[in-house]
Amino acid sequence: MSNTPMAASPLTRAVLEIDEYVSGLGWDQPARLFALVDTARLRAQEPSLAAQLGLEDEPETAGLTPIEQEEIPADSPLDEFLATIAWPDAVTGCALTVERLMLPPSAESGVPQGLSEKKLARWVAEHPERQEVRMTVAVLRDGARESALRLREKDSPAEVLTGPDLVPGLAQALSATFED
């Protein structure tokens, strides 16, 4: 994609490409799962698929190609759904994009204790300091991780935060999809 920095690692470029794609769909989107495949390997082993994806003119060092998977079932908790995934060997990594409400660290001390998950979600949704965030998290089989966070109130490619440890729990859940 045009807005991804070329100096970034292939994993960072893939995360930013996914973020840009999902951003184009707007907010209030369901979670989306992507397989990450080695672009050169895809081009060599599946030339017709590579052509369909517009990869025939990509440079040889293009890195990783995200391929969106089927829609995640809305009635299934995300952690339970991720526990059912097993990737074929051709998949180098995976990525997930999900929207959530987030509170600043200063609000942690005010979280009421003993609330059910449903009541806690309602409390967060009504909190005056809540922020809507889109998280894109990717992991590779070798353990590499990358994340991109986009706040709804700062919905601009220039405002996207990146880093390997921004969403460690989700990264761990995605890494588990590669364990035997």
C-alpha positions as a LaTeX table, in Angstrom:
\begin{tabular}{lrrr}
\hline
Residue & $x$ (\AA) & $y$ (\AA) & $z$ (\AA) \\
\hline
Met1 & 0.00 & 0.00 & 0.00 \\
Ser2 & 1.14 & 3.52 & $-0.67$ \\
Asn3 & 1.20 & 4.79 & 2.93 \\
Thr4 & 3.36 & 2.06 & 4.42 \\
Pro5 & 6.98 & 3.03 & 5.05 \\
Met6 & 9.40 & 1.05 & 2.89 \\
Ala7 & 12.12 & 1.09 & 5.55 \\
Ala8 & 9.88 & $-0.77$ & 8.00 \\
Ser9 & 10.17 & $-4.52$ & 8.49 \\
Pro10 & 7.94 & $-6.74$ & 6.34 \\
Leu11 & 5.80 & $-7.49$ & 9.40 \\
Thr12 & 5.34 & $-3.78$ & 10.20 \\
Arg13 & 4.46 & $-3.08$ & 6.57 \\
Ala14 & 1.87 & $-5.90$ & 6.63 \\
Val15 & 0.29 & $-4.56$ & 9.84 \\
Leu16 & 0.10 & $-1.04$ & 8.41 \\
Glu17 & $-1.30$ & $-2.36$ & 5.13 \\
Ile18 & $-4.04$ & $-4.21$ & 7.03 \\
Asp19 & $-4.73$ & $-1.12$ & 9.16 \\
Glu20 & $-5.05$ & 1.02 & 6.03 \\
Tyr21 & $-7.36$ & $-1.53$ & 4.36 \\
Val22 & $-9.66$ & $-1.82$ & 7.39 \\
Ser23 & $-9.59$ & 1.95 & 7.88 \\
Gly24 & $-11.02$ & 2.30 & 4.39 \\
Leu25 & $-14.01$ & 0.23 & 5.49 \\
Gly26 & $-14.85$ & 2.67 & 8.27 \\
Trp27 & $-15.50$ & 2.12 & 11.95 \\
Asp28 & $-17.89$ & $-0.28$ & 13.69 \\
Gln29 & $-16.53$ & $-3.24$ & 11.76 \\
Pro30 & $-16.40$ & $-6.86$ & 12.93 \\
Ala31 & $-13.09$ & $-8.46$ & 13.84 \\
Arg32 & $-11.12$ & $-9.57$ & 10.78 \\
Leu33 & $-8.55$ & $-12.36$ & 10.54 \\
Phe34 & $-5.73$ & $-12.49$ & 8.00 \\
Ala35 & $-3.24$ & $-15.15$ & 7.01 \\
Leu36 & 0.23 & $-13.76$ & 6.26 \\
Val37 & 2.09 & $-15.51$ & 3.49 \\
Asp38 & 5.55 & $-14.99$ & 2.02 \\
Thr39 & 4.94 & $-12.99$ & $-1.15$ \\
Ala40 & 7.80 & $-14.55$ & $-3.15$ \\
Arg41 & 6.66 & $-18.05$ & $-2.21$ \\
Leu42 & 3.05 & $-17.20$ & $-3.10$ \\
Arg43 & 4.15 & $-15.82$ & $-6.47$ \\
Ala44 & 6.18 & $-18.97$ & $-7.21$ \\
Gln45 & 3.72 & $-21.58$ & $-5.95$ \\
Glu46 & 0.39 & $-19.90$ & $-6.80$ \\
Pro47 & 0.99 & $-17.58$ & $-9.77$ \\
Ser48 & $-2.70$ & $-17.29$ & $-10.67$ \\
Leu49 & $-3.62$ & $-16.32$ & $-7.09$ \\
Ala50 & $-0.72$ & $-13.87$ & $-7.01$ \\
Ala51 & $-2.02$ & $-12.33$ & $-10.24$ \\
Gln52 & $-5.55$ & $-12.06$ & $-8.77$ \\
Leu53 & $-4.06$ & $-10.24$ & $-5.77$ \\
Gly54 & $-2.12$ & $-7.89$ & $-8.06$ \\
Leu55 & 1.28 & $-9.15$ & $-6.89$ \\
Glu56 & 2.88 & $-9.89$ & $-10.25$ \\
Asp57 & 4.51 & $-6.45$ & $-10.38$ \\
Glu58 & 5.54 & $-6.28$ & $-6.70$ \\
Pro59 & 9.29 & $-6.13$ & $-6.02$ \\
Glu60 & 10.91 & $-9.41$ & $-5.08$ \\
Thr61 & 11.48 & $-8.15$ & $-1.55$ \\
Ala62 & 7.80 & $-7.32$ & $-0.99$ \\
Gly63 & 7.76 & $-9.48$ & 2.13 \\
Leu64 & 4.38 & $-10.60$ & 3.42 \\
Thr65 & 0.98 & $-10.65$ & 1.77 \\
Pro66 & $-2.09$ & $-10.48$ & 4.03 \\
Ile67 & $-5.00$ & $-12.65$ & 2.88 \\
Glu68 & $-8.31$ & $-12.02$ & 4.61 \\
Gln69 & $-9.99$ & $-15.14$ & 5.95 \\
Glu70 & $-13.67$ & $-15.92$ & 6.29 \\
Glu71 & $-15.67$ & $-13.78$ & 8.66 \\
Ile72 & $-15.25$ & $-14.53$ & 12.34 \\
Pro73 & $-18.53$ & $-15.83$ & 13.80 \\
Ala74 & $-20.18$ & $-12.99$ & 15.73 \\
Asp75 & $-21.69$ & $-15.36$ & 18.30 \\
Ser76 & $-18.35$ & $-16.90$ & 19.26 \\
Pro77 & $-16.06$ & $-15.28$ & 21.86 \\
Leu78 & $-12.82$ & $-14.25$ & 20.18 \\
Asp79 & $-10.56$ & $-16.32$ & 22.47 \\
Glu80 & $-12.65$ & $-19.45$ & 21.87 \\
Phe81 & $-12.61$ & $-18.88$ & 18.12 \\
Leu82 & $-8.83$ & $-18.39$ & 18.04 \\
Ala83 & $-8.39$ & $-21.65$ & 19.97 \\
Thr84 & $-9.96$ & $-23.52$ & 17.02 \\
Ile85 & $-7.50$ & $-22.27$ & 14.39 \\
Ala86 & $-4.71$ & $-24.37$ & 12.92 \\
Trp87 & $-2.71$ & $-22.87$ & 10.05 \\
Pro88 & $-1.20$ & $-24.83$ & 7.13 \\
Asp89 & 2.58 & $-24.71$ & 6.70 \\
Ala90 & 2.29 & $-22.20$ & 3.84 \\
Val91 & 1.06 & $-19.57$ & 6.30 \\
Thr92 & 4.01 & $-17.61$ & 7.72 \\
Gly93 & 1.97 & $-15.64$ & 10.23 \\
Cys94 & $-1.43$ & $-14.24$ & 11.00 \\
Ala95 & $-3.04$ & $-10.95$ & 11.93 \\
Leu96 & $-6.24$ & $-9.86$ & 13.57 \\
Thr97 & $-7.92$ & $-6.50$ & 13.60 \\
Val98 & $-10.51$ & $-5.73$ & 16.25 \\
Glu99 & $-12.21$ & $-2.66$ & 17.66 \\
Arg100 & $-12.50$ & $-2.13$ & 21.41 \\
Leu101 & $-13.19$ & 0.52 & 24.00 \\
Met102 & $-10.15$ & 1.54 & 25.98 \\
Leu103 & $-9.67$ & 3.53 & 29.17 \\
Pro104 & $-6.57$ & 5.53 & 30.06 \\
Pro105 & $-4.37$ & 4.16 & 32.88 \\
Ser106 & $-5.68$ & 6.93 & 35.15 \\
Ala107 & $-9.13$ & 5.29 & 35.09 \\
Glu108 & $-7.90$ & 1.90 & 36.35 \\
Ser109 & $-8.21$ & 2.85 & 40.02 \\
Gly110 & $-11.90$ & 3.68 & 39.53 \\
Val111 & $-12.93$ & 0.33 & 38.05 \\
Pro112 & $-15.63$ & $-1.17$ & 40.30 \\
Gln113 & $-14.75$ & $-4.61$ & 41.66 \\
Gly114 & $-16.96$ & $-7.66$ & 41.32 \\
Leu115 & $-18.82$ & $-6.64$ & 38.17 \\
Ser116 & $-19.88$ & $-9.29$ & 35.68 \\
Glu117 & $-18.27$ & $-9.09$ & 32.26 \\
Lys118 & $-21.45$ & $-7.59$ & 30.83 \\
Lys119 & $-21.73$ & $-4.94$ & 33.56 \\
Leu120 & $-18.03$ & $-4.09$ & 33.28 \\
Ala121 & $-18.42$ & $-3.61$ & 29.51 \\
Arg122 & $-21.37$ & $-1.29$ & 30.13 \\
Trp123 & $-19.38$ & 0.65 & 32.76 \\
Val124 & $-16.48$ & 1.12 & 30.31 \\
Ala125 & $-18.87$ & 2.12 & 27.49 \\
Glu126 & $-20.37$ & 4.83 & 29.72 \\
His127 & $-17.05$ & 6.11 & 31.11 \\
Pro128 & $-16.38$ & 9.74 & 30.07 \\
Glu129 & $-12.69$ & 9.02 & 29.28 \\
Arg130 & $-13.31$ & 5.96 & 27.08 \\
Gln131 & $-11.77$ & 5.89 & 23.64 \\
Glu132 & $-12.57$ & 3.70 & 20.70 \\
Val133 & $-9.51$ & 1.98 & 19.33 \\
Arg134 & $-8.82$ & $-0.33$ & 16.40 \\
Met135 & $-6.04$ & $-2.79$ & 17.12 \\
Thr136 & $-4.25$ & $-4.70$ & 14.40 \\
Val137 & $-1.95$ & $-7.36$ & 15.81 \\
Ala138 & 0.24 & $-9.72$ & 13.79 \\
Val139 & 2.54 & $-12.56$ & 14.73 \\
Leu140 & 4.89 & $-14.80$ & 12.78 \\
Arg141 & 5.66 & $-18.45$ & 13.38 \\
Asp142 & 9.15 & $-17.45$ & 14.55 \\
Gly143 & 7.67 & $-15.39$ & 17.40 \\
Ala144 & 8.00 & $-11.92$ & 15.85 \\
Arg145 & 5.14 & $-9.57$ & 16.75 \\
Glu146 & 3.84 & $-6.21$ & 15.60 \\
Ser147 & 0.81 & $-4.09$ & 16.42 \\
Ala148 & $-0.88$ & $-0.96$ & 15.15 \\
Leu149 & $-3.32$ & 1.09 & 17.22 \\
Arg150 & $-5.64$ & 3.68 & 15.72 \\
Leu151 & $-7.83$ & 5.86 & 17.91 \\
Arg152 & $-11.17$ & 6.83 & 16.44 \\
Glu153 & $-10.69$ & 10.43 & 17.59 \\
Lys154 & $-7.33$ & 10.59 & 15.78 \\
Asp155 & $-8.33$ & 8.63 & 12.68 \\
Ser156 & $-5.34$ & 9.42 & 10.48 \\
Pro157 & $-2.49$ & 7.26 & 9.13 \\
Ala158 & $-0.04$ & 9.72 & 10.69 \\
Glu159 & $-1.54$ & 9.04 & 14.14 \\
Val160 & $-1.28$ & 5.21 & 14.06 \\
Leu161 & 0.95 & 3.89 & 16.84 \\
Thr162 & 3.06 & 0.81 & 16.12 \\
Gly163 & 5.13 & $-1.48$ & 18.29 \\
Pro164 & 5.61 & $-5.16$ & 19.09 \\
Asp165 & 4.24 & $-5.04$ & 22.65 \\
Leu166 & 1.18 & $-2.78$ & 22.43 \\
Val167 & $-1.36$ & $-5.63$ & 22.77 \\
Pro168 & 0.55 & $-8.52$ & 24.37 \\
Gly169 & $-2.48$ & $-10.64$ & 25.30 \\
Leu170 & $-3.85$ & $-10.66$ & 21.77 \\
Ala171 & $-0.39$ & $-11.32$ & 20.35 \\
Gln172 & $-0.05$ & $-14.33$ & 22.65 \\
Ala173 & $-3.47$ & $-15.64$ & 21.60 \\
Leu174 & $-2.49$ & $-15.34$ & 17.93 \\
Ser175 & 0.86 & $-17.03$ & 18.58 \\
Ala176 & $-0.98$ & $-19.95$ & 20.14 \\
Thr177 & $-2.68$ & $-20.62$ & 16.78 \\
Phe178 & 0.73 & $-21.85$ & 15.54 \\
Glu179 & 1.42 & $-24.21$ & 18.43 \\
Asp180 & 0.99 & $-27.94$ & 17.87 \\
\hline
\end{tabular}
